[in-house]
Short mmCIF file of C-alpha atoms in Angstrom, two decimals:
data_model
loop_
_atom_site.label_atom_id
_atom_site.label_comp_id
_atom_site.label_asym_id
_atom_site.label_seq_id
_atom_site.Cartn_x
_atom_site.Cartn_y
_atom_site.Cartn_z
CA MET A 184 136.96 146.20 120.91
CA LYS A 185 135.86 143.76 123.75
CA GLN A 186 133.35 145.43 126.71
CA ILE A 187 133.68 143.98 130.08
CA SER A 188 131.49 145.20 132.82
CA SER A 189 131.58 142.02 135.08
CA ARG A 190 134.38 141.72 137.83
CA ASP A 191 133.89 138.24 137.13
CA ASN A 192 135.04 138.18 133.73
CA PRO A 193 137.98 135.39 133.37
CA GLN A 194 140.05 138.36 131.15
CA PHE A 195 139.69 141.36 133.95
CA LYS A 196 140.56 138.37 137.00
CA GLU A 197 143.60 137.57 134.93
CA LEU A 198 144.67 141.51 134.57
CA LYS A 199 144.25 141.87 137.98
CA HIS A 200 146.30 139.40 139.17
CA LEU A 201 149.00 140.63 136.85
CA ALA A 202 148.58 144.01 138.02
CA THR A 203 148.75 142.55 141.72
CA SER A 204 150.90 140.04 142.27
CA SER A 205 154.90 140.22 141.25
CA GLN A 206 154.35 136.51 141.79
CA ALA A 207 151.97 135.87 138.75
CA ARG A 208 153.91 138.25 136.89
CA ARG A 209 157.25 136.24 137.17
CA ARG A 210 155.07 133.41 136.75
CA GLU A 211 153.62 133.96 133.59
CA ARG A 212 156.83 136.29 132.49
CA LYS A 213 153.78 138.82 131.58
CA THR A 214 153.18 142.38 132.76
CA LEU A 215 151.44 145.62 132.47
CA LEU A 216 152.39 148.77 130.82
CA ASP A 217 150.24 151.75 132.47
CA GLY A 218 149.71 154.60 130.06
CA ALA A 219 150.34 156.29 126.52
CA HIS A 220 154.38 157.43 127.13
CA LEU A 221 154.76 153.61 128.08
CA CYS A 222 152.64 152.20 125.49
CA GLN A 223 153.68 154.62 123.11
CA ALA A 224 157.30 153.49 123.80
CA TYR A 225 157.02 149.79 123.53
CA TRP A 226 155.45 150.04 120.24
CA GLN A 227 158.20 152.21 119.04
CA HIS A 228 160.52 149.93 120.11
CA LEU A 229 159.59 146.02 120.34
CA GLY A 230 156.26 146.68 118.78
CA ALA A 231 152.64 145.11 119.17
CA PRO A 232 151.45 144.23 122.66
CA LEU A 233 150.16 141.08 123.54
CA LEU A 234 146.73 142.37 124.46
CA CYS A 235 145.44 146.38 124.53
CA VAL A 236 142.89 147.37 127.51
CA VAL A 237 141.46 150.75 127.58
CA ALA A 238 139.07 152.74 130.42
CA GLU A 239 135.96 153.26 128.54
CA SER A 240 136.28 156.99 129.55
CA SER A 241 139.48 157.10 127.65
CA VAL A 242 138.19 155.67 124.17
CA GLN A 243 137.82 159.10 122.20
CA HIS A 244 141.72 160.28 123.62
CA THR A 245 143.85 161.57 120.88
CA GLU A 246 146.94 159.08 122.16
CA VAL A 247 144.60 156.56 123.43
CA ALA A 248 142.28 156.40 119.76
CA ASP A 249 146.16 156.24 117.65
CA LEU A 250 147.23 153.00 119.94
CA LEU A 251 143.46 151.22 119.07
CA ALA A 252 144.25 151.80 115.87
CA LEU A 253 147.89 150.50 115.59
CA CYS A 254 146.53 147.37 117.62
CA GLU A 255 143.34 147.26 115.39
CA ASN A 256 146.19 147.05 112.09
CA GLU A 257 147.80 144.39 114.08
CA ASN A 258 145.03 142.01 115.01
CA VAL A 259 145.83 142.85 118.59
CA LEU A 260 142.71 142.60 120.83
CA SER A 261 141.38 145.53 122.77
CA LEU A 262 139.93 145.42 125.81
CA CYS A 263 137.69 148.29 127.23
CA LEU A 264 136.37 147.99 130.91
CA SER A 265 134.64 150.28 132.84
CA ASP A 266 135.86 152.78 134.93
CA ALA A 267 135.38 150.72 137.80
CA LEU A 268 136.96 147.92 137.04
CA TYR A 269 140.08 149.77 135.15
CA GLN A 270 140.54 151.48 138.37
CA GLN A 271 141.41 148.14 140.04
CA VAL A 272 143.78 147.60 137.16
CA SER A 273 145.75 150.74 137.06
CA GLN A 274 147.85 151.89 139.68
CA VAL A 275 148.19 155.59 138.28
CA GLU A 276 145.44 157.96 139.65
CA ASN A 277 144.45 160.27 137.48
CA GLY A 278 146.21 159.31 134.30
CA ILE A 279 145.11 158.28 130.57
CA GLY A 280 143.38 155.11 130.37
CA ILE A 281 145.67 152.58 128.95
CA LEU A 282 147.17 149.25 129.13
CA PHE A 283 149.26 147.44 126.88
CA LEU A 284 149.73 143.38 128.23
CA ILE A 285 153.16 142.20 127.00
CA ALA A 286 155.77 139.01 127.86
CA MET A 287 158.68 140.18 129.14
CA PRO A 288 161.56 140.69 127.09
CA GLU A 289 164.11 137.63 127.11
CA ALA A 290 167.51 138.55 128.62
CA ALA A 291 170.67 136.59 128.74
CA LEU A 292 173.65 137.32 130.69
CA PRO A 293 176.55 138.72 128.66
CA GLY A 294 179.68 136.34 127.36
CA SER A 295 181.70 138.85 128.61
CA PHE A 296 181.30 142.44 129.84
CA SER A 297 183.54 144.45 126.68
CA ALA A 298 180.60 146.81 126.97
CA THR A 299 180.02 148.98 130.54
CA ALA A 300 177.26 146.97 132.33
CA VAL A 301 175.71 147.87 135.90
CA ALA A 302 175.39 144.97 138.48
CA LEU A 303 172.48 145.73 141.40
CA ASP A 304 172.70 143.94 144.44
CA ASN A 305 169.54 143.95 146.24
CA LEU A 306 168.43 147.06 145.35
CA GLN A 307 164.44 147.50 147.18
CA ASP A 308 162.94 151.01 146.47
CA PRO A 309 161.06 150.95 142.90
CA GLY A 310 161.44 154.12 142.23
CA ASN A 311 165.66 153.95 142.61
CA MET A 312 165.51 151.25 140.41
CA GLY A 313 163.48 152.83 137.96
CA SER A 314 165.45 156.11 137.55
CA ILE A 315 169.01 153.83 137.90
CA LEU A 316 167.42 151.53 134.55
CA ARG A 317 166.38 155.49 133.28
CA SER A 318 169.87 156.73 133.67
CA ALA A 319 171.81 154.15 132.30
CA ALA A 320 169.55 153.51 129.16
CA ALA A 321 170.49 157.42 128.60
CA ALA A 322 173.90 156.98 128.86
CA GLY A 323 173.92 153.94 126.41
CA ILE A 324 174.31 151.14 128.72
CA ARG A 325 172.75 148.45 128.03
CA ASP A 326 173.09 145.31 130.36
CA ILE A 327 171.57 145.32 133.84
CA LEU A 328 172.09 142.49 136.28
CA CYS A 329 170.12 142.29 139.16
CA SER A 330 171.04 139.93 142.38
CA HIS A 331 168.28 137.62 143.87
CA GLY A 332 166.08 140.16 146.23
CA THR A 333 166.70 143.26 143.69
CA VAL A 334 163.13 144.36 143.17
CA SER A 335 161.76 143.21 140.08
CA ALA A 336 162.76 145.42 137.33
CA TRP A 337 158.66 144.97 135.55
CA SER A 338 156.71 145.62 138.80
CA PRO A 339 154.28 148.48 137.02
CA LYS A 340 156.31 151.13 139.71
CA VAL A 341 159.66 150.41 138.33
CA MET A 342 158.31 150.84 134.67
CA ARG A 343 156.57 154.11 134.86
CA GLY A 344 160.62 154.96 137.07
CA GLY A 345 161.89 153.78 133.97
CA MET A 346 160.06 156.20 131.24
CA GLY A 347 160.56 153.41 128.40
CA ALA A 348 164.30 152.58 129.78
CA HIS A 349 163.42 148.95 129.68
CA PHE A 350 163.00 148.32 126.11
CA LEU A 351 166.70 149.51 125.08
CA LEU A 352 167.80 147.25 128.19
CA ASN A 353 169.11 143.72 128.38
CA ILE A 354 167.52 143.04 132.00
CA VAL A 355 168.66 139.80 133.66
CA GLU A 356 167.41 138.87 136.66
CA GLY A 357 168.11 136.72 139.49
CA VAL A 358 172.28 136.75 139.13
CA ASP A 359 174.62 135.04 141.45
CA LEU A 360 176.53 138.26 141.34
CA ALA A 361 179.29 136.91 143.14
CA ASN A 362 179.68 133.76 140.38
CA ALA A 363 179.13 136.38 137.24
CA LEU A 364 181.89 138.83 137.98
CA HIS A 365 184.12 136.87 139.60
CA SER A 366 186.59 135.76 136.65
CA THR A 367 186.08 138.96 134.85
CA ARG A 368 188.60 140.88 133.67
CA THR A 369 186.69 144.12 133.09
CA PRO A 370 187.04 146.94 136.32
CA ILE A 371 184.68 146.89 138.67
CA LEU A 372 184.41 149.93 140.43
CA ALA A 373 181.89 151.01 143.44
CA THR A 374 181.38 153.73 145.71
CA SER A 375 182.15 153.84 148.87
CA SER A 376 182.63 157.17 151.04
CA HIS A 377 185.68 156.22 152.86
CA ALA A 378 187.22 155.79 149.49
CA GLN A 379 190.49 157.85 148.63
CA LYS A 380 190.11 158.51 144.48
CA THR A 381 187.31 160.72 143.38
CA ILE A 382 184.99 159.50 140.68
CA TYR A 383 186.49 162.02 138.36
CA GLN A 384 189.90 160.59 138.73
CA ALA A 385 188.92 157.25 137.68
CA ASN A 386 189.38 156.16 134.58
CA LEU A 387 186.72 155.76 133.25
CA ASN A 388 187.83 155.62 129.31
CA GLN A 389 187.21 152.40 129.01
CA PRO A 390 184.21 149.16 130.03
CA VAL A 391 183.42 149.31 133.68
CA VAL A 392 181.03 146.72 135.68
CA TRP A 393 178.82 149.51 138.26
CA LEU A 394 178.47 147.90 141.40
CA PHE A 395 175.82 149.48 143.05
CA GLY A 396 173.55 147.87 146.77
CA HIS A 397 170.74 147.74 148.91
CA GLU A 398 169.94 151.19 149.91
CA GLY A 399 170.89 150.85 153.53
CA GLN A 400 173.18 148.23 153.69
CA GLY A 401 175.19 149.21 150.95
CA VAL A 402 176.73 146.43 148.42
CA ALA A 403 177.22 142.75 149.93
CA ASP A 404 180.97 142.59 151.62
CA GLU A 405 181.74 139.66 149.09
CA LEU A 406 180.92 141.17 146.28
CA MET A 407 182.99 144.32 147.63
CA ALA A 408 185.89 142.28 147.37
CA LEU A 409 185.40 141.67 143.89
CA ALA A 410 185.44 145.67 143.42
CA THR A 411 188.64 146.38 141.35
CA GLN A 412 188.63 149.83 142.45
CA THR A 413 186.13 151.92 144.95
CA VAL A 414 185.69 155.92 144.56
CA THR A 415 183.96 158.19 146.27
CA ILE A 416 181.71 161.30 144.82
CA PRO A 417 182.35 164.43 146.41
CA GLN A 418 180.15 166.49 148.67
CA ARG A 419 179.65 168.57 151.84
CA PRO A 420 180.42 166.14 154.69
CA GLU A 421 177.03 167.38 156.57
CA ILE A 422 175.17 164.85 154.08
CA GLU A 423 175.91 161.50 154.97
CA SER A 424 175.73 159.91 151.79
CA LEU A 425 173.84 160.35 148.23
CA ASN A 426 170.92 158.47 147.06
CA VAL A 427 171.56 155.60 145.32
CA ALA A 428 170.01 156.32 142.11
CA ALA A 429 171.60 160.25 142.01
CA SER A 430 175.03 157.73 142.56
CA ALA A 431 174.49 156.12 140.03
CA ALA A 432 173.52 158.71 137.56
CA ILE A 433 176.75 161.00 138.39
CA CYS A 434 179.03 157.91 138.14
CA PHE A 435 177.63 156.70 134.01
CA PHE A 436 177.41 160.58 133.24
CA GLU A 437 180.98 160.96 134.44
CA GLN A 438 181.92 157.86 132.10
CA VAL A 439 180.18 159.45 128.96
CA ARG A 440 182.15 162.96 129.70
CA GLN A 441 185.19 161.16 129.94
CA GLN A 442 184.45 158.90 126.99
CA HIS A 443 182.98 161.89 124.87
CA TYR A 444 184.11 164.65 125.72
CA SER A 445 187.29 165.25 127.56
#
């Protein structure tokens, strides 16, 4: 394990750049997993990382020591940063001091929408994105299509919200959603407070493409025009609308209920 205590170290500079720059992450197709849970989930589903980084004060922590041993067995280089340097790379306060540097998994548009998929149009909030990815994975959905302008799915904040869901998903970013969805015969469903049919009346015992949009502006008009059906989620009239992540979770698990428990 290599010790680093100087902020002028080239490896530290690269890590800090990736931690703080979404452009660097997109360009390098690399990102950082922050915390023992994400690192353990990555190892379980996808295997060894490119690099392991630990804080000096966390080396003896049981979960960290176990991950370090796995890395050593697979000949993965581990870096030990002084706590002061580690805090410049990690965005988690009072967490367990371990990071994995990973290559973003390759993803491809599904050739056909023979299984349920999710299309996200200009979603902005990392917390919402992470929650939607976590709910999608829990509901058995694999394909996630993200439009240009949607928050990066592989940003550290989104990954913390996803809690390991990323490693079970095929996340395709920078998608022209109008082009991707234009010719599909799979039903495209969007939520709308103006819809007459509720989510509980829709036929979800089939593959669908769920379409969700910007937190304030909703789905773009050209995409909403492609929706086969709009549905509403019943709620008290005093509340204008549900959070998009909450709406998505309700939709996903109503589909699970119809397909497996009705």
